[in-house]
Short mmCIF file of C-alpha atoms in Angstrom, two decimals:
data_model
loop_
_atom_site.label_atom_id
_atom_site.label_comp_id
_atom_site.label_asym_id
_atom_site.label_seq_id
_atom_site.Cartn_x
_atom_site.Cartn_y
_atom_site.Cartn_z
CA UNK A 13 -45.97 -41.64 31.19
CA UNK A 14 -43.68 -38.68 31.62
CA UNK A 15 -40.03 -39.53 31.22
CA UNK A 16 -37.09 -37.56 32.58
CA UNK A 17 -33.57 -37.44 31.22
CA UNK A 18 -33.42 -38.28 27.50
CA UNK A 19 -30.57 -36.79 25.53
CA UNK A 20 -32.74 -34.26 23.67
CA UNK A 21 -34.28 -32.76 26.81
CA UNK A 22 -33.21 -29.61 28.63
CA UNK A 23 -33.42 -31.31 32.00
CA UNK A 24 -30.19 -31.60 33.94
CA UNK A 25 -29.91 -34.99 35.60
CA UNK A 26 -28.92 -35.18 39.23
CA UNK A 27 -25.44 -36.30 40.10
CA UNK A 28 -25.39 -39.98 40.98
CA UNK A 29 -23.58 -41.02 44.13
CA UNK A 30 -21.54 -44.19 43.97
CA UNK A 31 -22.67 -46.61 46.68
CA UNK A 32 -20.41 -49.09 48.30
CA UNK A 33 -22.51 -51.94 46.93
CA UNK A 34 -21.74 -51.07 43.33
CA UNK A 35 -19.81 -53.67 41.44
CA UNK A 36 -16.63 -53.47 39.39
CA UNK A 37 -16.54 -55.20 36.04
CA UNK A 38 -13.47 -57.34 35.28
CA UNK A 39 -12.77 -58.36 31.71
CA UNK A 40 -14.39 -61.51 30.39
CA UNK A 41 -12.22 -63.28 27.87
CA UNK A 42 -14.71 -65.99 26.90
CA UNK A 43 -18.22 -66.94 28.02
CA UNK A 44 -18.28 -69.67 30.65
CA UNK A 45 -20.83 -72.49 31.00
CA UNK A 46 -23.98 -71.49 32.87
CA UNK A 47 -24.51 -73.28 36.16
CA UNK A 48 -27.46 -75.65 36.07
CA UNK A 49 -27.80 -75.88 32.29
CA UNK A 50 -27.04 -78.67 29.88
CA UNK A 51 -26.57 -78.91 26.15
CA UNK A 52 -24.61 -76.62 23.83
CA UNK A 53 -24.91 -72.88 24.32
CA UNK A 54 -26.52 -70.83 21.56
CA UNK A 55 -24.39 -68.30 19.61
CA UNK A 56 -24.14 -64.81 21.10
CA UNK A 57 -26.34 -62.62 18.90
CA UNK A 58 -27.22 -59.36 20.70
CA UNK A 59 -30.24 -58.68 18.47
CA UNK A 60 -31.85 -61.82 19.88
CA UNK A 61 -32.10 -60.01 23.24
CA UNK A 62 -34.70 -57.63 21.81
CA UNK A 63 -38.11 -58.54 23.21
CA UNK A 64 -40.39 -58.40 26.25
CA UNK A 65 -39.12 -60.85 28.86
CA UNK A 66 -40.47 -62.12 32.15
CA UNK A 67 -37.70 -61.82 34.75
CA UNK A 68 -37.07 -65.07 36.62
CA UNK A 69 -34.77 -66.18 39.45
CA UNK A 70 -33.96 -62.73 40.83
CA UNK A 71 -33.70 -62.71 44.63
CA UNK A 72 -34.91 -59.09 44.95
CA UNK A 73 -38.72 -58.93 45.41
CA UNK A 74 -38.83 -55.35 44.14
CA UNK A 75 -36.68 -56.05 41.11
CA UNK A 76 -39.48 -55.91 38.56
CA UNK A 77 -41.44 -58.49 36.62
CA UNK A 78 -40.77 -57.63 32.97
CA UNK A 79 -37.65 -56.45 31.18
CA UNK A 80 -38.44 -54.89 27.82
CA UNK A 81 -35.42 -54.51 25.54
CA UNK A 82 -36.00 -52.50 22.36
CA UNK A 83 -33.51 -50.77 20.06
CA UNK A 84 -31.19 -49.27 22.71
CA UNK A 85 -34.17 -48.51 24.99
CA UNK A 86 -34.95 -50.45 28.17
CA UNK A 87 -38.09 -50.62 30.32
CA UNK A 88 -38.20 -52.35 33.70
CA UNK A 89 -41.87 -53.01 34.45
CA UNK A 90 -43.40 -53.94 37.80
CA UNK A 91 -40.63 -52.75 40.09
CA UNK A 92 -41.52 -51.35 43.53
CA UNK A 93 -41.20 -47.94 41.88
CA UNK A 94 -43.43 -48.74 38.92
CA UNK A 95 -42.05 -48.67 35.39
CA UNK A 96 -38.43 -47.55 35.12
CA UNK A 97 -36.74 -46.67 31.85
CA UNK A 98 -33.27 -46.31 30.44
CA UNK A 99 -30.97 -47.85 27.87
CA UNK A 100 -28.89 -50.98 27.29
CA UNK A 101 -25.97 -52.18 25.23
CA UNK A 102 -24.68 -55.64 24.34
CA UNK A 103 -21.85 -57.06 22.25
CA UNK A 104 -21.28 -60.26 20.30
CA UNK A 105 -18.56 -61.29 22.75
CA UNK A 106 -21.06 -61.51 25.61
CA UNK A 107 -20.84 -58.12 27.34
CA UNK A 108 -24.09 -56.54 28.60
CA UNK A 109 -24.73 -53.14 30.16
CA UNK A 110 -27.96 -51.58 31.45
CA UNK A 111 -28.69 -48.12 32.79
CA UNK A 112 -31.87 -46.80 34.46
CA UNK A 113 -32.50 -43.05 34.46
CA UNK A 114 -36.25 -42.41 34.13
CA UNK A 115 -39.46 -43.30 35.95
CA UNK A 116 -43.19 -42.59 35.84
CA UNK A 117 -44.13 -39.28 37.45
CA UNK A 118 -46.57 -40.99 39.81
CA UNK A 119 -43.89 -43.30 41.21
CA UNK A 120 -41.37 -40.52 41.64
CA UNK A 121 -43.83 -38.31 43.52
CA UNK A 122 -45.78 -40.90 45.49
CA UNK A 123 -43.44 -43.65 46.74
CA UNK A 124 -40.64 -42.99 49.28
CA UNK A 125 -37.20 -43.59 47.79
CA UNK A 126 -38.43 -43.73 44.20
CA UNK A 127 -37.11 -40.32 43.19
CA UNK A 128 -33.63 -41.76 43.67
CA UNK A 129 -34.62 -45.05 42.02
CA UNK A 130 -35.61 -43.14 38.90
CA UNK A 131 -31.98 -42.06 38.53
CA UNK A 132 -30.14 -45.16 39.69
CA UNK A 133 -29.87 -48.64 38.18
CA UNK A 134 -31.18 -51.32 40.60
CA UNK A 135 -28.47 -53.31 42.36
CA UNK A 136 -29.35 -56.61 40.67
CA UNK A 137 -29.17 -55.01 37.22
CA UNK A 138 -25.88 -53.28 38.07
CA UNK A 139 -24.42 -56.69 38.81
CA UNK A 140 -25.10 -57.85 35.26
CA UNK A 141 -22.01 -57.57 33.08
CA UNK A 142 -22.63 -60.34 30.56
CA UNK A 143 -25.21 -62.58 28.95
CA UNK A 144 -25.53 -66.01 27.39
CA UNK A 145 -28.26 -68.08 25.79
CA UNK A 146 -28.80 -71.39 27.53
CA UNK A 147 -29.26 -74.78 25.86
CA UNK A 148 -32.89 -73.91 25.18
CA UNK A 149 -31.91 -70.61 23.55
CA UNK A 150 -33.19 -68.44 26.41
CA UNK A 151 -31.18 -65.43 27.67
CA UNK A 152 -29.39 -65.60 31.00
CA UNK A 153 -27.92 -62.44 32.50
CA UNK A 154 -24.61 -63.06 34.29
CA UNK A 155 -22.43 -61.30 36.83
CA UNK A 156 -18.67 -60.77 36.62
CA UNK A 157 -18.06 -64.31 37.89
CA UNK A 158 -20.28 -65.84 35.18
CA UNK A 159 -22.97 -66.67 37.73
CA UNK A 160 -26.64 -66.21 36.73
CA UNK A 161 -28.31 -63.05 38.02
CA UNK A 162 -31.58 -63.44 36.14
CA UNK A 163 -33.18 -65.60 33.49
CA UNK A 164 -35.43 -64.13 30.81
CA UNK A 165 -38.59 -65.92 29.67
CA UNK A 166 -40.13 -64.75 26.36
CA UNK A 167 -43.67 -63.57 25.71
CA UNK A 168 -44.19 -61.13 28.59
CA UNK A 169 -47.19 -58.81 28.26
CA UNK A 170 -47.24 -55.66 30.45
CA UNK A 171 -50.59 -54.73 32.00
CA UNK A 172 -52.06 -51.40 30.79
CA UNK A 173 -51.96 -48.67 33.44
CA UNK A 174 -52.79 -44.92 33.34
CA UNK A 175 -49.16 -43.80 33.50
CA UNK A 176 -47.71 -46.53 31.31
CA UNK A 177 -46.70 -45.39 27.82
CA UNK A 178 -48.27 -47.21 24.89
CA UNK A 179 -44.90 -48.20 23.48
CA UNK A 180 -44.14 -50.16 26.67
CA UNK A 181 -47.18 -52.34 25.98
CA UNK A 182 -46.07 -53.19 22.45
CA UNK A 183 -43.65 -56.06 21.69
CA UNK A 184 -40.30 -54.64 20.49
CA UNK A 185 -39.43 -55.16 16.83
CA UNK A 186 -35.95 -55.98 15.55
CA UNK A 187 -35.41 -53.20 13.03
CA UNK A 188 -32.59 -52.72 10.54
CA UNK A 189 -31.37 -49.86 12.74
CA UNK A 190 -31.26 -52.20 15.73
CA UNK A 191 -29.31 -54.82 13.79
CA UNK A 192 -26.86 -52.15 12.71
CA UNK A 193 -26.36 -50.82 16.26
CA UNK A 194 -25.75 -54.37 17.52
CA UNK A 195 -23.52 -55.53 14.68
CA UNK A 196 -20.24 -57.15 15.80
CA UNK A 197 -17.40 -54.65 16.02
CA UNK A 198 -14.32 -55.12 13.88
CA UNK A 199 -11.15 -56.11 15.69
CA UNK A 200 -8.98 -53.47 17.33
CA UNK A 201 -6.08 -52.42 15.07
CA UNK A 202 -2.91 -54.35 15.88
CA UNK A 203 -1.02 -51.13 16.65
CA UNK A 204 -3.34 -50.40 19.61
CA UNK A 205 -3.15 -52.02 23.05
CA UNK A 206 -6.63 -53.10 24.25
CA UNK A 207 -7.87 -50.78 26.99
CA UNK A 208 -9.28 -52.65 29.99
CA UNK A 209 -11.06 -51.25 33.06
CA UNK A 210 -7.79 -50.68 34.90
CA UNK A 211 -6.26 -48.67 32.06
CA UNK A 212 -9.45 -46.67 31.50
CA UNK A 213 -10.15 -45.72 35.11
CA UNK A 214 -9.35 -42.06 35.72
CA UNK A 215 -9.77 -38.68 34.06
CA UNK A 216 -9.13 -38.08 30.34
CA UNK A 217 -9.11 -34.91 28.24
CA UNK A 218 -9.49 -34.47 24.46
CA UNK A 219 -6.38 -33.62 22.47
CA UNK A 220 -8.03 -30.45 21.15
CA UNK A 221 -11.09 -28.32 21.85
CA UNK A 222 -12.58 -26.67 24.93
CA UNK A 223 -10.25 -26.67 27.94
CA UNK A 224 -13.07 -27.78 30.28
CA UNK A 225 -13.97 -30.88 28.22
CA UNK A 226 -13.16 -34.19 29.91
CA UNK A 227 -14.39 -37.66 30.82
CA UNK A 228 -13.76 -39.53 34.06
CA UNK A 229 -14.24 -43.30 34.31
CA UNK A 230 -14.81 -44.51 37.89
CA UNK A 231 -14.34 -48.01 39.26
CA UNK A 232 -18.06 -48.41 40.02
CA UNK A 233 -18.93 -48.41 36.32
CA UNK A 234 -19.99 -44.76 36.08
CA UNK A 235 -18.56 -42.10 33.80
CA UNK A 236 -18.95 -38.35 34.09
CA UNK A 237 -17.75 -35.67 31.77
CA UNK A 238 -18.35 -32.42 29.95
CA UNK A 239 -18.24 -31.15 26.39
CA UNK A 240 -16.93 -27.91 27.83
CA UNK A 241 -20.20 -26.37 29.01
CA UNK A 242 -22.69 -29.28 29.43
CA UNK A 243 -22.30 -31.99 32.07
CA UNK A 244 -22.70 -35.57 30.81
CA UNK A 245 -22.86 -38.97 32.50
CA UNK A 246 -23.62 -42.63 31.98
CA UNK A 247 -22.37 -46.15 32.66
CA UNK A 248 -19.52 -48.10 31.09
CA UNK A 249 -18.12 -51.59 30.88
CA UNK A 250 -15.19 -53.25 29.15
CA UNK A 251 -14.65 -56.79 27.89
CA UNK A 252 -11.88 -58.70 26.15
CA UNK A 253 -10.07 -57.37 23.05
CA UNK A 254 -10.76 -53.74 23.86
CA UNK A 255 -14.55 -53.96 23.84
CA UNK A 256 -16.14 -50.84 25.34
CA UNK A 257 -19.88 -50.36 25.93
CA UNK A 258 -21.33 -47.14 27.31
CA UNK A 259 -24.69 -45.49 27.95
CA UNK A 260 -25.44 -41.78 28.12
CA UNK A 261 -28.07 -39.91 30.10
CA UNK A 262 -29.72 -36.50 29.84
CA UNK A 263 -27.78 -33.29 29.41
CA UNK A 264 -28.39 -29.61 28.89
CA UNK A 265 -28.02 -28.13 25.41
CA UNK A 266 -25.96 -25.02 26.10
CA UNK A 267 -23.78 -23.84 23.25
CA UNK A 268 -20.14 -22.96 23.70
CA UNK A 269 -17.34 -22.45 21.22
CA UNK A 270 -14.87 -25.33 20.78
CA UNK A 271 -17.15 -27.81 22.59
CA UNK A 272 -16.09 -31.45 22.29
CA UNK A 273 -18.74 -34.17 21.95
CA UNK A 274 -17.12 -36.48 24.49
CA UNK A 275 -20.46 -38.16 25.27
CA UNK A 276 -21.07 -38.70 21.57
CA UNK A 277 -17.64 -40.28 21.20
CA UNK A 278 -18.39 -42.71 23.99
CA UNK A 279 -21.89 -43.69 22.84
CA UNK A 280 -20.70 -44.55 19.33
CA UNK A 281 -17.50 -46.27 20.48
CA UNK A 282 -17.36 -50.07 20.51
CA UNK A 283 -13.61 -50.54 20.96
CA UNK A 284 -10.99 -48.70 23.00
CA UNK A 285 -7.25 -49.00 22.62
CA UNK A 286 -4.08 -47.22 23.68
CA UNK A 287 -1.63 -45.65 21.26
CA UNK A 288 1.13 -45.01 23.76
CA UNK A 289 -0.55 -42.76 26.36
CA UNK A 290 -3.35 -41.74 24.00
CA UNK A 291 -6.77 -43.36 24.37
CA UNK A 292 -8.31 -44.10 20.97
CA UNK A 293 -12.07 -44.75 20.66
CA UNK A 294 -13.42 -46.58 17.60
CA UNK A 295 -16.92 -47.40 16.37
CA UNK A 296 -18.15 -50.81 15.17
CA UNK A 297 -16.67 -50.25 11.71
CA UNK A 298 -13.26 -49.38 13.15
CA UNK A 299 -13.52 -45.64 12.48
CA UNK A 300 -12.01 -43.41 15.17
CA UNK A 301 -14.57 -41.45 17.18
CA UNK A 302 -12.12 -39.60 19.40
CA UNK A 303 -8.70 -39.38 21.04
CA UNK A 304 -7.95 -38.40 24.64
CA UNK A 305 -4.96 -38.06 26.93
CA UNK A 306 -4.72 -38.86 30.65
CA UNK A 307 -5.29 -35.72 32.73
CA UNK A 308 -2.26 -36.39 34.92
#
């Protein structure tokens, strides 16, 4: 399977247009009980989401049949556009974010509308902003109102196909690297005000570096930016206590002096807080990854 849009490629991704059906993502202070479940909820451990899951209870017939979650990588198998790929993030406070930006070449070329689908997260998956484990310990993906969007059943086995990559057929393994990337983030320093979606929305520029570097957070959960000479994009979501999760898509690799790795700052950030007007991004260990100022 030929994939399009990974960070190390030289392929420039198309600009995504924000549709009116895209959802905002209000903060979630604490997980809420799941409708239709009984018994105590299991602890929120993001690493437990790694696996190949049969998708259940999604009202969209073209949504896909299997959701494969590996270390940061995501595969949506059996959608109307074949196998779609991308990335995902999750936090120990219940936030969940998924982003689709690749597809099999056959689907892109042979099915009407699938070229766009290869660069746009399906509506049902865009609605997902959180997760819980039900009383039986099974994952449930939730929307911003804590209502179930999909339930995940373990043990899914994708069917081999000519354009399906071998790694999609293999059950994901929870590696030490995966555990590290999903480790709970340390608390935001007391001196910083937690940045929520309202405070983040808008255009920000780094304190130093290339004059053209910036990032813009839009209300539909997309971000776009530049390191000064390469366009970057992805999705973003916030949760309580300054939690920030982001994904990043493909970019060119042009060199320019004084470039600022804005996309790198975002991908490694797990918390976001405000020091006055300055936006401070921090990784899971509490180390600053970058500082930006509002553009206006």
